[in-house]
Tab-separated table of C-alpha atoms in Angstrom:
chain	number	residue	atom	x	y	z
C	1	UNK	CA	106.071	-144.918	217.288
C	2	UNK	CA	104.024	-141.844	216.736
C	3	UNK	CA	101.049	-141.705	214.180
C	4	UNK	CA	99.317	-138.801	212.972
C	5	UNK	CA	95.452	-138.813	214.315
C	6	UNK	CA	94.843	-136.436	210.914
C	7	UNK	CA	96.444	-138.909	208.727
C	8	UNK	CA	94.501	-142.139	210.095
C	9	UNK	CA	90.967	-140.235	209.789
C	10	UNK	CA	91.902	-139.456	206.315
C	11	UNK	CA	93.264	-143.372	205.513
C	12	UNK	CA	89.268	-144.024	206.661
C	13	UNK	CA	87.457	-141.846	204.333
C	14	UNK	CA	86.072	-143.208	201.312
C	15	UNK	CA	87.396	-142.254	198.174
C	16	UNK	CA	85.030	-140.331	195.533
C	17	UNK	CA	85.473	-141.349	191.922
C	18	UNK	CA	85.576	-138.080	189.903
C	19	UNK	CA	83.474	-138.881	187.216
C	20	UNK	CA	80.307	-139.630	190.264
C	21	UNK	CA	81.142	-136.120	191.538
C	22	UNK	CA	80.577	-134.444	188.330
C	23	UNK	CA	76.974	-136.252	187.790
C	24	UNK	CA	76.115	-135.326	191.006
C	25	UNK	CA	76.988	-131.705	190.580
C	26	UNK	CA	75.309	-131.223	187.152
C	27	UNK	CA	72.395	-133.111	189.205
C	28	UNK	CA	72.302	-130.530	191.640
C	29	UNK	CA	72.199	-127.882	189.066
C	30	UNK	CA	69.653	-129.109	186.469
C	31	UNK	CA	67.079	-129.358	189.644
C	32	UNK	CA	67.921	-126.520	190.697
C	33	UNK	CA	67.305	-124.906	187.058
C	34	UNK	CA	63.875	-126.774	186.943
C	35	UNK	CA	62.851	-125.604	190.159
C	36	UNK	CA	63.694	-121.646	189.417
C	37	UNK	CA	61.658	-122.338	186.259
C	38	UNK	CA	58.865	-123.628	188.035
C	39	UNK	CA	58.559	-120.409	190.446
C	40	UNK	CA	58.741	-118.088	187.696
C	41	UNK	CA	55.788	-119.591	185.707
C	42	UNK	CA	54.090	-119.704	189.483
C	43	UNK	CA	54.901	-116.153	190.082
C	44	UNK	CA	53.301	-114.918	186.175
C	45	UNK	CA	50.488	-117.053	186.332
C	46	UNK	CA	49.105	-115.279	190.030
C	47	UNK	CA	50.092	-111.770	188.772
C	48	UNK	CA	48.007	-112.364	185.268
C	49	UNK	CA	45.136	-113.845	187.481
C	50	UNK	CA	45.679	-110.879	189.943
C	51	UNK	CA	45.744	-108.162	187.566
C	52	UNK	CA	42.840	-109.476	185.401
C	53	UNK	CA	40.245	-108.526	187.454
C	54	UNK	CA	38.134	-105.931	186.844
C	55	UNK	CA	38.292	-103.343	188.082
C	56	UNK	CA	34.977	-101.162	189.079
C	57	UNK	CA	34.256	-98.060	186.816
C	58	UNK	CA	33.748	-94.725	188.750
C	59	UNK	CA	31.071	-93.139	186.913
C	60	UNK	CA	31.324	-89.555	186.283
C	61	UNK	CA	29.285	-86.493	187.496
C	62	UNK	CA	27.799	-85.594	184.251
C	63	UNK	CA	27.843	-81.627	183.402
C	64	UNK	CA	30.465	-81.447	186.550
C	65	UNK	CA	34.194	-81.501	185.866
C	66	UNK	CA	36.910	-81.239	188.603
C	67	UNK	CA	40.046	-78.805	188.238
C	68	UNK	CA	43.281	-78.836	190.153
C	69	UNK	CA	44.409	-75.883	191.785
C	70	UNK	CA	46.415	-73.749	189.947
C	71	UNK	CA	49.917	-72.272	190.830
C	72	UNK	CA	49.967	-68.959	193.808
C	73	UNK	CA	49.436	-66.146	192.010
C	74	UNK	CA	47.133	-67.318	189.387
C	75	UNK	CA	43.335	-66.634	189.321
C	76	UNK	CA	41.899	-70.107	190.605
C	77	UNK	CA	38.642	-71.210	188.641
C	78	UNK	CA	35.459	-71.943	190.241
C	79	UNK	CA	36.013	-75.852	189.773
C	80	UNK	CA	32.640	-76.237	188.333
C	81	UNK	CA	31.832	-75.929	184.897
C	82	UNK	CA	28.447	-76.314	183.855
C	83	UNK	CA	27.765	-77.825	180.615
C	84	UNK	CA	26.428	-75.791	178.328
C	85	UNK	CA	22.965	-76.680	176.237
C	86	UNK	CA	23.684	-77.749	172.641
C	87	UNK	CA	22.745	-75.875	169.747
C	88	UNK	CA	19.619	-76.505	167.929
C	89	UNK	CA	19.255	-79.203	165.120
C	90	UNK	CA	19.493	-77.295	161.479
C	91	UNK	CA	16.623	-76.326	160.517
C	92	UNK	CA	15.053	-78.699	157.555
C	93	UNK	CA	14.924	-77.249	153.934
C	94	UNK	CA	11.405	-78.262	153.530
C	95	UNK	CA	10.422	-76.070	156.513
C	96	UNK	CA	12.219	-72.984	155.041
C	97	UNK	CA	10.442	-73.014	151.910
C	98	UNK	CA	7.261	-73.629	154.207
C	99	UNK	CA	8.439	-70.095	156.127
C	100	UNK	CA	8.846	-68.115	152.996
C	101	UNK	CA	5.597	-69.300	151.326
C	102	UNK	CA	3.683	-68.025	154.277
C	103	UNK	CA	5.245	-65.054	154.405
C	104	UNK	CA	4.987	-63.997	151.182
C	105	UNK	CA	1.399	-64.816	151.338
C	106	UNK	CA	0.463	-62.100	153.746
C	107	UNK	CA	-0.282	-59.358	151.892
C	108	UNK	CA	1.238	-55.974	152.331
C	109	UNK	CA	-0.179	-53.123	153.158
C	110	UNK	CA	-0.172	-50.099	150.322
C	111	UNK	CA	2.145	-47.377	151.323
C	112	UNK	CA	0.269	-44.356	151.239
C	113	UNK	CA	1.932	-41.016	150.734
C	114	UNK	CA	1.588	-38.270	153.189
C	115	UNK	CA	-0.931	-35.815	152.014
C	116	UNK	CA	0.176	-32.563	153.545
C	117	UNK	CA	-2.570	-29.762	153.097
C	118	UNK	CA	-1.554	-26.468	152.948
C	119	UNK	CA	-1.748	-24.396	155.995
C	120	UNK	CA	-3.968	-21.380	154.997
C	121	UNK	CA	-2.278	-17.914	155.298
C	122	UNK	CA	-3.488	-15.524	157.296
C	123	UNK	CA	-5.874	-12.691	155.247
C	124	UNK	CA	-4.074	-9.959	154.649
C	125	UNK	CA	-5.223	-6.361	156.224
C	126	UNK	CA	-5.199	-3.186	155.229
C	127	UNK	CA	-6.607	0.136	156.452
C	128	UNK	CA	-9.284	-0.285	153.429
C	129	UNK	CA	-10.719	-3.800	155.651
C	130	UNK	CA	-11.505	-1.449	158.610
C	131	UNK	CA	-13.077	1.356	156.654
C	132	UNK	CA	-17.068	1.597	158.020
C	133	UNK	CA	-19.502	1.621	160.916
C	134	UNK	CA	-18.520	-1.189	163.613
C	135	UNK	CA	-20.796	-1.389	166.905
C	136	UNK	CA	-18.816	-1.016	170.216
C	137	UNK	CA	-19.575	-2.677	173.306
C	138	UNK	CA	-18.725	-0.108	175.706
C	139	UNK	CA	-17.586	-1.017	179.623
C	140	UNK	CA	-20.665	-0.610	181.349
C	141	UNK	CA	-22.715	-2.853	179.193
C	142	UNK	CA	-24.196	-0.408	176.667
C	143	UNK	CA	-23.090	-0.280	173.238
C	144	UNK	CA	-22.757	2.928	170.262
C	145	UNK	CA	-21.434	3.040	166.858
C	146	UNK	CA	-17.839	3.945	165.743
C	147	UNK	CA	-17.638	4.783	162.326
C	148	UNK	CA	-14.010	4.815	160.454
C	149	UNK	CA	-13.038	7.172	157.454
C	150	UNK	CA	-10.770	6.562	154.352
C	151	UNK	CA	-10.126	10.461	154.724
C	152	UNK	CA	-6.801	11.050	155.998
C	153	UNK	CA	-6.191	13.995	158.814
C	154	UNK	CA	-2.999	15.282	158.553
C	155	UNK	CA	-1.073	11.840	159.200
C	156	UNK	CA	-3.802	9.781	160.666
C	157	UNK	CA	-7.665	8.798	158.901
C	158	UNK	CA	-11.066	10.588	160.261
C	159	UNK	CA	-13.506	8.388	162.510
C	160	UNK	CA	-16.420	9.390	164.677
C	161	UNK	CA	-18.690	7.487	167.245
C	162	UNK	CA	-22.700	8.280	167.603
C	163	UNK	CA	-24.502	7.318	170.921
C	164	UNK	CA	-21.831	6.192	173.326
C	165	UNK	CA	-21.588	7.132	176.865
C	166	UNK	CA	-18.086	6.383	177.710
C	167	UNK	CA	-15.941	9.414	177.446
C	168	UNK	CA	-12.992	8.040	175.695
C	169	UNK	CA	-15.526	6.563	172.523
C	170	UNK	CA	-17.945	9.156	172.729
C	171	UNK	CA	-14.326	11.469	171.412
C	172	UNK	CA	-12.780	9.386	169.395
C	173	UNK	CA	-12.073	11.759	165.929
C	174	UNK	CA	-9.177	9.580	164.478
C	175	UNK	CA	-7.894	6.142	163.877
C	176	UNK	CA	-4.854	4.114	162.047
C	177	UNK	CA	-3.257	0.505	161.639
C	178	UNK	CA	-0.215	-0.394	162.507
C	179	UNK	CA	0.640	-3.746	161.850
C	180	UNK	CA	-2.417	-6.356	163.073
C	181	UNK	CA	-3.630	-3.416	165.803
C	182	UNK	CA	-6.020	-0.594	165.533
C	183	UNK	CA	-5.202	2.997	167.121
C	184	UNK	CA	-8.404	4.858	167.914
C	185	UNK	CA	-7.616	8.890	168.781
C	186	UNK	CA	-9.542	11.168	171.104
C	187	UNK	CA	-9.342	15.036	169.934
C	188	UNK	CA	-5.881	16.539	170.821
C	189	UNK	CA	-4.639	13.206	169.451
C	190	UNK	CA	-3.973	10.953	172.801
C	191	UNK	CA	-4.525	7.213	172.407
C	192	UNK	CA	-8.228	6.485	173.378
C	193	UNK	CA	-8.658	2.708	172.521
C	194	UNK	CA	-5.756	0.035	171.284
C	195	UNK	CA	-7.644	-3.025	169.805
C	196	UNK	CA	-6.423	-6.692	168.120
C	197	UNK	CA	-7.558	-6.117	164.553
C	198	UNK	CA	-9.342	-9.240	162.336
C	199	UNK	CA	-11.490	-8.705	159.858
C	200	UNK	CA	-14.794	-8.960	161.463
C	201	UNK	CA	-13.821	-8.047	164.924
C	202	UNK	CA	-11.839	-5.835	167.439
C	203	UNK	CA	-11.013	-5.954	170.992
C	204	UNK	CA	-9.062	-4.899	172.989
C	205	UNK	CA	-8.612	-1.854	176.079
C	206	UNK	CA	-9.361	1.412	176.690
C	207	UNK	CA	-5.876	3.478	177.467
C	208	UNK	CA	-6.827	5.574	180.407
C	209	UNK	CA	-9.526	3.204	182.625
C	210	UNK	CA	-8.075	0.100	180.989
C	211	UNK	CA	-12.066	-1.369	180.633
C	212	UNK	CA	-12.380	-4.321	177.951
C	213	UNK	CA	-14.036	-2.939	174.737
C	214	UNK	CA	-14.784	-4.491	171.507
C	215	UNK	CA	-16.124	-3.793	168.131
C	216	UNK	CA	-18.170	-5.728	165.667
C	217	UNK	CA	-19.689	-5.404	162.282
């Protein structure tokens, strides 16, 4: 007679009950439910512990602030700004008044208007100032007398010298005024003397030597 070996071993097993199978797997399940639990509040706890901490504050540069590099092509900044100063406080109302009291008590100075004098004119000349005796210094240190006429001759006025030793005044026999200068004439009517006329003075040059001369009252 043959026999099965598989059927003999499973004659020997024991035989389960179903309703002890299903405790033990709801068993296995509610332990393994408590014990998931119990990591995850394990697992929370260390990270709120770890990321508690404090953490140590960097403090920063004052006045000093740090840029990032701009994109190629663009104008990169320095990467230091300096801070600038503040503004001054507003000035207190008190203090204003103060200001305007002490400058209104300075007194001011009286404008004074510009007193502008009159410039004198110059006297006016004519041949009539001239007319009369007039000493002349003559070149080589002597002196004579030139007297000039109101008479006319032909277009010119008479004059005559007494005493001098120069040539050219010792024949002067005419005169005239042209403009601020006196003309004196020799005989035959050339030019002996042109003189700067004022009225209390002449000088000036003789035409042919060119010596200095000068007449006075």
């Amino acid at each position: 007679m043959n026999l099965d070996p598989r059927r003999e071993i499973r004659a020997l097993e024991p035989r389960m009950d179903p309703m002890t199978s299903q405790k033990a797997t709801r068993l296995v399940l509610r332990t393994t439910v408590i014990a998931a639990s119990v990591l995850a509040l394990a697992a929370c706890q260390s990270s709120r512990f770890a990321g508690g901490s404090p953490q140590p504050a960097v403090a920063a540069s004052p006045g000093i602030i740090t840029t990032t590099p701009l994109e190629p092509g663009l104008a990169a900044p320095t990467g230091v700004v300096e801070a600038e100063p503040l503004a001054p406080p507003p000035l207190d109302s008190t203090q204003i008044v103060a200001t305007d009291q002490i400058v209104s008590d300075v007194p001011t100075s009286p404008q004074v208007a510009a007193i502008q004098t009159p410039t004198q004119a110059a006297p006016r000349v004519s041949r009539t100032t001239f007319v009369g005796t007039w000493r002349a210094s003559e070149p080589g240190g002597g002196s004579c007398r030139v007297t000039l006429s109101s008479t006319p001759s032909l277009d010119l006025y008479r004059a005559s010298s007494a005493g001098c030793q120069n040539e050219d005044l010792g024949r002067v026999s005419a005169w005239d005024l042209r403009g601020d200068q006196i003309y004196l004439y020799r005989q035959g009517g050339a030019v002996a003397a042109r003189l700067s006329a004022s009225p209390g003075s002449m000088s000036g040059a003789l035409s042919r030597s060119g010596a200095p001369v000068a007449l006075a009252r």
